[in-house]
Short mmCIF file of C-alpha atoms and ligand atoms in Angstrom, two decimals:
data_model
loop_
_atom_site.label_atom_id
_atom_site.label_comp_id
_atom_site.label_asym_id
_atom_site.label_seq_id
_atom_site.Cartn_x
_atom_site.Cartn_y
_atom_site.Cartn_z
CA MET A 1 117.41 71.96 78.32
CA TYR A 2 115.49 68.90 77.23
CA GLN A 3 111.82 68.59 78.26
CA TYR A 4 111.13 65.70 80.51
CA PRO A 5 109.43 62.87 78.50
CA GLU A 6 105.69 62.10 78.53
CA LEU A 7 105.15 59.25 80.87
CA ALA A 8 103.10 56.29 79.64
CA LEU A 9 102.51 52.58 79.57
CA TYR A 10 103.59 51.03 76.41
CA ILE A 11 101.46 48.00 75.50
CA ASN A 12 100.96 46.24 72.23
CA GLY A 13 102.85 48.98 70.35
CA GLU A 14 100.78 51.89 71.84
CA PHE A 15 101.68 54.53 74.41
CA LEU A 16 98.86 54.73 76.92
CA SER A 17 98.69 57.65 79.30
CA GLY A 18 96.40 58.73 82.25
CA GLN A 19 92.85 58.16 80.89
CA GLY A 20 91.47 57.50 84.31
CA ARG A 21 94.19 55.21 85.51
CA ASP A 22 95.87 55.75 88.90
CA GLU A 23 98.91 57.92 88.75
CA GLN A 24 101.85 58.84 90.84
CA SER A 25 104.11 61.92 90.68
CA VAL A 26 107.73 61.57 89.65
CA MET A 27 110.01 63.88 91.55
CA ASN A 28 113.38 65.48 91.02
CA PRO A 29 115.39 64.37 93.98
CA ALA A 30 117.65 67.50 93.81
CA THR A 31 114.77 70.07 93.88
CA LEU A 32 111.66 67.97 94.98
CA GLN A 33 109.90 69.43 91.97
CA VAL A 34 107.28 67.24 90.27
CA LEU A 35 108.59 66.17 86.85
CA GLY A 36 105.43 64.36 85.60
CA GLN A 37 102.64 61.92 86.33
CA LEU A 38 103.22 58.25 85.85
CA PRO A 39 100.19 56.09 84.98
CA HIS A 40 99.73 52.82 86.80
CA ALA A 41 98.63 49.77 84.84
CA ASN A 42 95.25 48.37 85.84
CA GLN A 43 94.42 44.70 85.67
CA ALA A 44 93.14 45.01 82.09
CA ASP A 45 96.45 46.67 81.05
CA LEU A 46 98.45 43.81 82.64
CA ASP A 47 96.22 41.24 80.90
CA LEU A 48 96.68 43.05 77.57
CA ALA A 49 100.46 43.28 78.14
CA LEU A 50 100.67 39.55 78.78
CA LYS A 51 98.47 38.69 75.85
CA SER A 52 100.50 41.01 73.44
CA ALA A 53 103.76 39.58 74.62
CA HIS A 54 102.45 36.07 74.23
CA ASP A 55 101.04 36.68 70.78
CA ALA A 56 104.08 38.55 69.64
CA PHE A 57 106.34 35.77 70.78
CA VAL A 58 105.00 33.42 68.12
CA LEU A 59 106.06 35.94 65.41
CA TRP A 60 109.30 37.24 67.04
CA CYS A 61 110.79 33.85 67.64
CA GLN A 62 110.33 33.02 63.99
CA LYS A 63 112.42 36.02 62.98
CA SER A 64 115.89 34.99 62.01
CA ALA A 65 118.74 35.93 64.46
CA SER A 66 120.11 38.36 61.89
CA GLU A 67 116.69 40.09 61.63
CA ARG A 68 116.49 40.39 65.52
CA ALA A 69 120.11 41.59 65.52
CA GLU A 70 119.47 44.21 62.96
CA ILE A 71 116.72 45.79 64.99
CA LEU A 72 118.91 45.84 68.07
CA HIS A 73 121.71 47.54 66.15
CA GLN A 74 119.39 50.14 64.88
CA VAL A 75 118.16 50.79 68.40
CA ALA A 76 121.77 51.05 69.65
CA ASP A 77 122.50 53.68 66.86
CA ARG A 78 119.53 55.72 67.83
CA LEU A 79 120.20 55.48 71.57
CA ARG A 80 123.67 56.72 70.96
CA GLN A 81 122.30 59.67 68.97
CA LYS A 82 119.90 60.54 71.81
CA ALA A 83 122.38 59.79 74.62
CA SER A 84 122.57 63.51 75.93
CA GLU A 85 118.83 63.82 76.08
CA ILE A 86 118.28 60.48 77.78
CA ALA A 87 121.20 61.26 80.25
CA TYR A 88 119.63 64.65 81.03
CA HIS A 89 116.28 62.94 81.85
CA ILE A 90 118.17 60.45 84.17
CA THR A 91 119.84 63.32 86.04
CA LEU A 92 116.35 64.92 86.53
CA ASP A 93 114.56 61.83 87.88
CA GLU A 94 117.33 59.79 89.49
CA GLY A 95 119.65 62.54 90.57
CA LYS A 96 123.11 61.29 89.43
CA ILE A 97 125.43 63.86 88.00
CA TYR A 98 125.00 64.47 84.24
CA ASP A 99 128.47 63.13 83.26
CA GLU A 100 127.70 59.83 85.08
CA ALA A 101 124.29 59.60 83.43
CA LEU A 102 125.85 60.22 80.04
CA SER A 103 128.49 57.56 80.68
CA GLU A 104 125.76 55.13 81.83
CA VAL A 105 123.93 55.66 78.52
CA THR A 106 126.88 55.60 76.09
CA SER A 107 128.67 52.66 77.72
CA CYS A 108 125.50 50.60 78.05
CA VAL A 109 124.42 51.06 74.39
CA ALA A 110 127.35 48.75 73.78
CA HIS A 111 125.38 46.00 75.60
CA CYS A 112 122.72 46.32 73.00
CA ASN A 113 125.28 45.79 70.20
CA TRP A 114 126.89 42.92 72.09
CA ASN A 115 123.59 41.05 72.60
CA ALA A 116 122.66 41.67 68.96
CA GLU A 117 125.91 39.89 67.98
CA GLN A 118 125.34 37.22 70.48
CA ALA A 119 122.01 36.34 68.70
CA MET A 120 124.13 35.12 65.79
CA ARG A 121 126.02 32.81 68.06
CA ILE A 122 123.12 30.82 69.56
CA GLU A 123 124.36 27.28 69.00
CA GLY A 124 123.32 23.75 69.82
CA ARG A 125 124.99 20.36 69.54
CA VAL A 126 124.91 17.17 67.57
CA ILE A 127 125.27 14.25 70.04
CA GLN A 128 127.02 11.18 68.81
CA SER A 129 124.48 8.43 68.33
CA ARG A 130 124.92 4.68 69.26
CA ASP A 131 122.96 3.85 66.12
CA MET A 132 124.09 5.43 62.85
CA ASP A 133 120.47 5.69 61.64
CA LEU A 134 119.64 8.04 64.46
CA MET A 135 120.49 11.72 64.67
CA GLN A 136 120.53 13.39 68.11
CA LEU A 137 120.32 17.20 68.35
CA GLU A 138 120.40 19.52 71.38
CA LEU A 139 118.76 22.84 70.33
CA ARG A 140 118.65 26.21 72.15
CA GLU A 141 115.33 27.97 71.85
CA PRO A 142 113.89 31.17 73.31
CA ILE A 143 111.93 30.41 76.45
CA GLY A 144 108.96 32.73 75.85
CA VAL A 145 107.67 35.77 77.61
CA CYS A 146 110.18 37.48 80.01
CA VAL A 147 109.12 39.84 82.81
CA ALA A 148 111.99 42.26 83.64
CA ILE A 149 111.93 44.20 86.92
CA THR A 150 114.64 46.81 87.20
CA PRO A 151 115.86 49.35 89.86
CA TRP A 152 116.29 53.13 89.84
CA ASN A 153 120.02 53.30 90.49
CA PHE A 154 121.12 52.48 86.95
CA PRO A 155 117.79 52.80 85.24
CA PHE A 156 119.14 52.69 81.72
CA ASN A 157 121.81 50.07 82.19
CA GLN A 158 119.59 47.59 83.87
CA ALA A 159 116.81 47.90 81.43
CA ILE A 160 118.77 47.84 78.18
CA ARG A 161 120.81 44.88 79.24
CA LYS A 162 117.70 42.74 79.99
CA ILE A 163 115.63 43.93 77.03
CA SER A 164 118.38 43.50 74.53
CA ALA A 165 119.47 40.04 75.75
CA ALA A 166 115.91 38.76 75.88
CA LEU A 167 115.04 40.15 72.51
CA ALA A 168 118.19 38.80 70.87
CA ALA A 169 117.35 35.39 72.19
CA GLY A 170 113.95 35.59 70.61
CA CYS A 171 111.87 36.17 73.81
CA THR A 172 109.40 39.00 74.20
CA VAL A 173 109.51 41.33 77.21
CA ILE A 174 107.21 43.11 79.70
CA ILE A 175 109.39 45.46 81.70
CA LYS A 176 108.50 47.26 84.98
CA GLY A 177 111.20 49.74 85.69
CA SER A 178 111.43 51.78 88.87
CA GLU A 179 108.51 54.17 89.21
CA GLU A 180 110.86 56.58 90.88
CA ALA A 181 113.09 56.97 87.80
CA PRO A 182 111.08 56.01 84.80
CA SER A 183 112.43 58.25 82.02
CA ALA A 184 115.23 55.81 80.98
CA VAL A 185 112.77 52.93 80.33
CA MET A 186 110.37 55.39 78.63
CA ASN A 187 113.19 56.58 76.31
CA ILE A 188 114.21 52.97 75.52
CA ALA A 189 110.59 52.09 74.64
CA LYS A 190 110.30 55.10 72.43
CA VAL A 191 113.42 54.17 70.48
CA PHE A 192 112.26 50.64 69.89
CA HIS A 193 108.93 52.06 68.73
CA GLU A 194 110.70 54.42 66.34
CA VAL A 195 112.73 51.71 64.69
CA GLY A 196 109.61 49.71 64.10
CA LEU A 197 109.76 46.82 66.59
CA PRO A 198 106.67 44.70 65.99
CA ALA A 199 103.78 45.48 68.50
CA GLY A 200 103.89 43.42 71.68
CA VAL A 201 107.52 42.35 71.53
CA LEU A 202 108.33 45.03 74.13
CA ASN A 203 105.85 46.23 76.71
CA VAL A 204 106.32 48.66 79.55
CA VAL A 205 104.06 48.77 82.65
CA TRP A 206 104.18 50.76 85.89
CA GLY A 207 102.25 50.51 89.17
CA VAL A 208 102.40 49.40 92.82
CA PRO A 209 105.60 47.15 92.52
CA GLU A 210 104.26 44.24 94.54
CA VAL A 211 100.89 44.20 92.86
CA VAL A 212 102.29 44.42 89.36
CA SER A 213 105.12 42.01 89.76
CA ASP A 214 102.82 39.49 91.59
CA TYR A 215 100.30 39.53 88.84
CA LEU A 216 102.89 39.16 86.04
CA ILE A 217 104.93 36.47 87.84
CA ARG A 218 101.85 34.33 88.67
CA SER A 219 100.63 34.44 85.08
CA PRO A 220 101.21 31.10 83.30
CA ILE A 221 102.32 33.24 80.19
CA THR A 222 105.46 34.41 81.93
CA ARG A 223 108.33 31.99 81.50
CA VAL A 224 111.35 34.02 82.70
CA LEU A 225 111.95 36.49 85.43
CA ALA A 226 114.91 38.94 85.11
CA PHE A 227 115.28 40.93 88.18
CA THR A 228 117.77 43.44 89.55
CA GLY A 229 117.17 45.02 92.95
CA SER A 230 117.53 44.48 96.69
CA VAL A 231 118.07 41.04 98.27
CA SER A 232 114.83 41.07 100.28
CA VAL A 233 112.67 41.85 97.24
CA GLY A 234 114.64 39.47 94.96
CA LYS A 235 114.08 36.57 97.45
CA SER A 236 110.39 37.14 97.65
CA LEU A 237 110.03 37.31 93.89
CA ALA A 238 112.30 34.27 93.40
CA ALA A 239 110.00 32.26 95.72
CA LYS A 240 106.93 33.17 93.64
CA ALA A 241 108.78 32.41 90.37
CA THR A 242 109.82 29.04 91.74
CA GLU A 243 106.14 28.19 92.38
CA SER A 244 105.41 28.97 88.74
CA MET A 245 108.53 26.78 87.69
CA MET A 246 109.92 29.83 86.01
CA SER A 247 113.48 30.40 84.98
CA THR A 248 115.10 33.36 86.81
CA VAL A 249 118.17 35.55 86.60
CA MET A 250 118.61 37.64 89.79
CA GLU A 251 121.12 40.42 90.24
CA LEU A 252 120.92 41.57 93.88
CA GLY A 253 122.61 43.78 96.40
CA GLY A 254 126.10 43.83 97.64
CA HIS A 255 128.40 44.96 100.46
CA SER A 256 131.67 45.18 98.73
CA PRO A 257 134.79 45.01 100.86
CA VAL A 258 138.17 46.61 99.77
CA LEU A 259 141.27 44.83 100.97
CA ILE A 260 144.33 47.11 100.98
CA PHE A 261 147.58 45.29 101.77
CA GLU A 262 150.95 46.77 103.04
CA ASP A 263 152.51 46.82 99.52
CA ALA A 264 149.63 48.88 97.98
CA ASP A 265 150.27 52.48 96.82
CA ILE A 266 147.59 54.54 98.63
CA HIS A 267 147.94 57.57 96.38
CA GLU A 268 147.73 55.45 93.21
CA LEU A 269 144.49 53.65 94.28
CA LEU A 270 142.81 56.67 95.89
CA PRO A 271 141.20 58.44 92.89
CA ALA A 272 139.37 55.29 91.69
CA LEU A 273 138.34 54.16 95.15
CA VAL A 274 136.72 57.56 95.85
CA ARG A 275 135.18 57.85 92.38
CA HIS A 276 133.63 54.39 92.65
CA LYS A 277 132.50 54.91 96.28
CA LEU A 278 130.79 58.23 95.51
CA ARG A 279 129.53 57.44 91.99
CA ASN A 280 125.73 57.85 91.99
CA ALA A 281 126.10 59.11 95.63
CA GLY A 282 127.10 55.62 96.70
CA GLN A 283 123.98 53.99 95.29
CA SER A 284 125.71 51.42 93.26
CA CYS A 285 125.48 47.62 93.96
CA ASN A 286 129.27 47.40 93.46
CA ALA A 287 130.17 50.51 95.47
CA PRO A 288 133.12 49.89 97.83
CA THR A 289 131.57 49.82 101.35
CA ARG A 290 133.99 48.32 103.84
CA CYS A 291 137.57 49.33 103.61
CA TYR A 292 139.93 46.99 105.39
CA VAL A 293 143.48 48.35 105.22
CA HIS A 294 146.77 46.88 106.63
CA GLU A 295 147.56 48.54 109.92
CA SER A 296 150.80 49.95 108.49
CA LYS A 297 148.78 51.94 105.96
CA TYR A 298 145.82 52.80 108.13
CA GLU A 299 146.83 56.42 109.05
CA ALA A 300 147.83 57.23 105.48
CA LEU A 301 144.65 55.92 104.02
CA THR A 302 142.21 57.55 106.45
CA THR A 303 144.09 60.94 106.14
CA ALA A 304 144.04 60.72 102.33
CA LEU A 305 140.40 59.72 102.17
CA VAL A 306 139.22 62.39 104.47
CA ALA A 307 141.17 65.10 102.53
CA THR A 308 139.59 63.81 99.29
CA PHE A 309 136.03 63.58 100.68
CA LYS A 310 136.40 67.20 101.89
CA LYS A 311 136.79 68.30 98.34
CA VAL A 312 133.45 66.71 97.12
CA VAL A 313 130.97 69.20 95.87
CA VAL A 314 127.51 68.03 96.66
CA GLY A 315 124.64 69.58 94.57
CA SER A 316 122.35 69.15 91.66
CA GLY A 317 123.60 66.78 89.02
CA LEU A 318 123.04 69.47 86.35
CA ASP A 319 125.47 71.95 87.88
CA LYS A 320 128.88 71.67 86.34
CA GLU A 321 130.86 71.93 89.51
CA THR A 322 128.94 69.23 91.40
CA THR A 323 130.91 66.03 91.97
CA MET A 324 128.16 64.15 93.84
CA GLY A 325 124.42 64.41 93.47
CA PRO A 326 121.47 63.75 95.73
CA LEU A 327 120.23 60.41 97.06
CA ALA A 328 117.37 59.17 94.89
CA ASN A 329 114.64 59.33 97.49
CA GLU A 330 113.77 60.20 101.07
CA ARG A 331 113.97 56.49 102.15
CA ARG A 332 117.69 56.47 101.42
CA LEU A 333 118.33 59.81 103.19
CA ASN A 334 116.57 58.36 106.37
CA VAL A 335 118.45 55.11 106.18
CA MET A 336 121.79 56.91 105.92
CA GLN A 337 121.08 58.90 109.05
CA GLU A 338 119.90 55.74 110.93
CA MET A 339 123.06 53.93 109.98
CA VAL A 340 125.34 56.72 111.11
CA ASP A 341 123.42 57.22 114.36
CA ASP A 342 123.41 53.47 115.09
CA ALA A 343 127.22 53.23 114.45
CA LEU A 344 127.98 56.29 116.61
CA SER A 345 125.80 54.91 119.46
CA LYS A 346 127.88 51.65 119.35
CA GLY A 347 131.28 53.46 119.48
CA ALA A 348 132.13 54.42 115.97
CA LYS A 349 134.19 57.56 115.13
CA LEU A 350 132.95 59.95 112.64
CA LEU A 351 135.84 61.33 110.59
CA ILE A 352 133.78 63.39 108.12
CA GLY A 353 130.20 64.01 107.14
CA GLY A 354 127.37 62.07 108.90
CA ARG A 355 124.47 64.47 108.27
CA ALA A 356 121.76 65.27 105.70
CA ILE A 357 122.35 68.61 104.11
CA LYS A 358 119.62 71.09 104.79
CA GLY A 359 117.64 72.64 102.04
CA SER A 360 115.61 71.21 99.21
CA GLY A 361 116.68 67.81 97.87
CA TYR A 362 117.78 64.53 99.34
CA PHE A 363 121.45 65.40 99.90
CA PHE A 364 123.72 63.53 102.38
CA GLU A 365 127.31 64.44 103.30
CA PRO A 366 130.07 62.08 102.09
CA THR A 367 130.76 60.17 105.28
CA ILE A 368 133.67 58.16 106.72
CA LEU A 369 133.30 56.05 109.86
CA THR A 370 136.17 54.33 111.75
CA ASP A 371 136.31 52.25 114.99
CA VAL A 372 133.36 50.21 113.50
CA ASN A 373 132.41 46.68 114.75
CA ASP A 374 130.36 43.88 113.35
CA ASP A 375 127.29 44.65 115.56
CA MET A 376 126.62 47.90 113.70
CA ARG A 377 124.01 48.08 110.94
CA ILE A 378 126.52 49.67 108.59
CA MET A 379 128.71 46.54 108.72
CA ASN A 380 125.84 44.20 107.99
CA GLU A 381 123.33 45.95 105.70
CA GLU A 382 124.12 47.27 102.22
CA PRO A 383 124.63 51.03 102.97
CA PHE A 384 123.68 52.16 99.38
CA GLY A 385 124.85 55.67 100.00
CA PRO A 386 127.94 57.82 100.51
CA ILE A 387 129.20 56.17 103.64
CA LEU A 388 132.49 54.35 103.82
CA THR A 389 133.91 52.52 106.79
CA ILE A 390 137.66 51.95 107.39
CA SER A 391 139.09 49.20 109.68
CA PRO A 392 142.71 48.21 110.12
CA PHE A 393 143.71 44.54 109.80
CA ARG A 394 146.96 42.67 110.73
CA ASP A 395 147.03 39.49 108.71
CA GLU A 396 145.58 37.99 105.47
CA HIS A 397 143.53 35.23 107.13
CA GLN A 398 141.83 37.79 109.43
CA VAL A 399 140.93 40.14 106.55
CA VAL A 400 139.60 37.27 104.39
CA MET A 401 137.30 36.24 107.16
CA ALA A 402 136.11 39.72 107.61
CA ALA A 403 135.48 40.12 103.78
CA ASN A 404 133.58 36.84 103.63
CA ARG A 405 131.62 37.35 106.81
CA LEU A 406 128.41 38.55 105.22
CA ASN A 407 125.88 36.71 103.10
CA TYR A 408 126.53 39.12 100.17
CA GLY A 409 128.85 37.92 97.47
CA LEU A 410 128.98 40.48 94.69
CA THR A 411 132.28 42.22 94.27
CA THR A 412 135.50 42.24 96.38
CA TYR A 413 138.29 44.69 95.61
CA VAL A 414 141.91 43.86 96.36
CA PHE A 415 145.04 45.93 96.26
CA THR A 416 148.29 44.09 96.41
CA HIS A 417 151.09 43.35 93.93
CA ASP A 418 152.22 40.16 95.73
CA ALA A 419 151.43 37.46 93.02
CA LYS A 420 151.21 34.53 95.42
CA ARG A 421 148.75 36.44 97.60
CA GLN A 422 146.71 37.35 94.65
CA HIS A 423 146.35 33.62 93.75
CA ARG A 424 145.45 32.72 97.31
CA LEU A 425 142.82 35.50 97.52
CA ILE A 426 141.26 34.62 94.12
CA GLN A 427 140.41 31.19 95.62
CA ALA A 428 139.54 32.28 99.20
CA LEU A 429 137.26 35.31 98.53
CA GLU A 430 133.54 34.59 98.26
CA ALA A 431 132.45 36.96 95.65
CA GLY A 432 131.09 36.68 92.14
CA MET A 433 133.51 39.30 90.92
CA ILE A 434 137.01 39.98 92.22
CA ARG A 435 138.91 43.06 91.01
CA ILE A 436 142.53 43.24 91.69
CA ASN A 437 144.49 46.54 91.60
CA ARG A 438 141.83 48.08 89.43
CA ILE A 439 138.27 49.22 90.07
CA GLY A 440 136.23 49.17 86.94
CA SER A 441 132.74 48.91 85.53
CA SER A 442 131.20 45.86 83.93
CA LEU A 443 131.61 45.66 80.15
CA PRO A 444 129.51 43.91 77.56
CA GLU A 445 131.92 41.08 77.20
CA THR A 446 132.44 40.55 81.00
CA PRO A 447 129.91 38.69 83.17
CA VAL A 448 128.06 40.33 86.03
CA VAL A 449 127.64 37.69 88.74
CA GLY A 450 126.63 37.68 92.37
CA ILE A 451 127.00 34.61 94.56
CA LYS A 452 125.30 33.86 98.02
CA ASP A 453 122.62 36.35 98.55
CA SER A 454 123.81 38.57 95.81
CA GLY A 455 122.31 36.62 92.98
CA VAL A 456 121.61 33.72 90.75
CA GLY A 457 122.75 33.39 87.25
CA VAL A 458 124.87 35.57 85.04
CA GLU A 459 124.19 38.75 83.06
CA GLY A 460 126.45 39.93 80.28
CA GLY A 461 129.48 38.26 78.83
CA VAL A 462 129.50 35.29 76.41
CA ASP A 463 126.53 33.79 78.27
CA SER A 464 124.39 36.91 78.19
CA LEU A 465 121.52 35.23 76.33
CA LYS A 466 121.65 32.03 78.48
CA PRO A 467 118.90 33.03 80.92
CA TYR A 468 116.42 33.46 78.00
CA LEU A 469 117.17 30.15 76.20
CA GLN A 470 115.96 26.64 76.98
CA THR A 471 117.32 23.39 75.75
CA LYS A 472 115.27 21.05 73.49
CA PHE A 473 116.50 17.56 72.67
CA VAL A 474 115.57 15.94 69.34
CA SER A 475 116.23 12.43 68.29
CA LEU A 476 115.57 11.84 64.61
CA GLU A 477 115.34 8.77 62.47
CA PRO A 478 114.82 9.69 58.84
P1 NAD B 501 114.28 47.29 95.05
O1 NAD B 501 114.54 45.92 95.31
O2 NAD B 501 113.60 48.10 96.09
O3 NAD B 501 113.55 47.54 93.73
C1 NAD B 501 113.91 46.91 92.50
C2 NAD B 501 112.60 46.78 91.63
O4 NAD B 501 111.67 46.01 92.34
C3 NAD B 501 111.95 48.05 91.32
O5 NAD B 501 111.40 47.96 89.99
C4 NAD B 501 110.85 48.20 92.33
O6 NAD B 501 109.82 48.89 91.93
C5 NAD B 501 110.53 46.70 92.47
N1 NAD B 501 110.06 46.39 93.89
C6 NAD B 501 110.25 47.14 95.03
N2 NAD B 501 109.59 46.46 96.04
C7 NAD B 501 108.94 45.42 95.50
C8 NAD B 501 108.15 44.41 96.16
N3 NAD B 501 107.81 44.42 97.38
N4 NAD B 501 107.58 43.50 95.26
C9 NAD B 501 107.90 43.48 93.94
N5 NAD B 501 108.66 44.37 93.36
C10 NAD B 501 109.17 45.33 94.20
O7 NAD B 501 115.72 47.85 94.79
P2 NAD B 501 116.13 49.39 94.41
O8 NAD B 501 116.10 50.04 95.75
O9 NAD B 501 115.30 49.92 93.28
O10 NAD B 501 117.59 49.15 93.83
C11 NAD B 501 118.67 49.02 94.65
C12 NAD B 501 119.07 47.60 94.89
O11 NAD B 501 119.42 46.99 93.64
C13 NAD B 501 120.30 47.50 95.69
O12 NAD B 501 120.23 46.44 96.59
C14 NAD B 501 121.42 47.21 94.66
O13 NAD B 501 122.60 46.61 95.17
C15 NAD B 501 120.69 46.39 93.67
N6 NAD B 501 121.40 46.36 92.43
C16 NAD B 501 122.12 45.23 92.07
C17 NAD B 501 122.70 45.16 90.80
C18 NAD B 501 123.49 43.93 90.38
O14 NAD B 501 123.89 43.86 89.29
N7 NAD B 501 123.75 42.95 91.27
C19 NAD B 501 122.72 46.26 90.02
C20 NAD B 501 122.00 47.42 90.39
C21 NAD B 501 121.37 47.41 91.65
#
């Protein structure tokens, strides 16, 4: 319907394509057809991106907050107008079903508006002085050039949140999205270009991820690293950023337990549980992964989940009847099979699914495993795919221990209407986000936060600009 966008670097206000640069093919994971060629930035390109972002910072941070906000609002309006086209491109290169892609775009444009409004709320302090001739001020200033590195699973969401927050704060940005699903970042850059963002304020680069990120993070020009991705890559980039004394915000992986107590209504919670499990074929950092259900409800839950998984229609995200698309790449398909085989070899029971679906595309069956134990990979590594485990539990203490067992600490879901238990669990559960009796997505006004290995710092909410601001103290005697 919509032609796949031309893929390019965007540096100093110019779109730069092939021209002798290394390139890589971008594929449709549902058909394995090549969608386009993505140019890789060479060292001269990276140097130019750094210099442009550095030079542009001097001008951009001098713009008033309302001028920066105005540009972000214009971008949000245009993104909204182009939402169906952007979503179509995301379905082509990332694979998620079109309605999910459209919802990602339309809901995340709101982050752009939110961050624009937050620009007007950057505030400092007047500190009481011991001497009435002295004025003491605590100011908040943009830190400088931000390098943003984002994943493929929510390619629009992750990019627009970081870009709009950094720009609202007065920083300039070099973004490296995922080379596997580049259309969302490409479309965002085009829209910023169309509304007349000054050259160099936003730059887009692609390449071999470790090479590009290493070069950008080691540059003294870069002052902030905003990263979303896996724990292992996040840790290695955080170590490099620390060497450069760089500020970071890291949103990393999760392994989200779901605690279903004896008073929960299985049929009431089922639709949201399945929807969030299989959204983006399970490739969501917040996807429910380990279901712990009170033993009195175990049979009812497993039966209901299997019946619901049976009805899932796996196919191309562009087909209207499809309810779950492909995995985004071959790596994930292989990991799914390895995790299932590992679990089965250690005594797990397969209730449904468990195999890649033959034919073109990276399709994997929605899968449920029971009789799992803590030695299995699936119970330790983020599955990031359509596999759900179900385990029975007897008492609250036991299930809290199980939920907190891993070093992940992103989201924990709880289903109980017992108010005293809710209070105990809010305190006992080690997760940055706890959702009780409702599974929902993050909103502009609510923070996304991972603890333990799942992240450092907060994205979104009232502190959305915080990672991009630094404190300056001024004492002033007239
Ligand atoms: P990833 O870590 O492989 O890649 C993320 C980004 O880092 C991409 O731009 C990639 O090109 C780059 N990258 C990959 N390897 C690199 C390396 N060795 N050195 C430098 N850069 C490298 O993650 P992914 O597979 O793209 O995304 C999935 C992960 O992201 C999951 O773990 C998921 O939970 C996490 N995630 C977290 C959140 C959150 O808000 N906490 C949101 C979405 C995704």
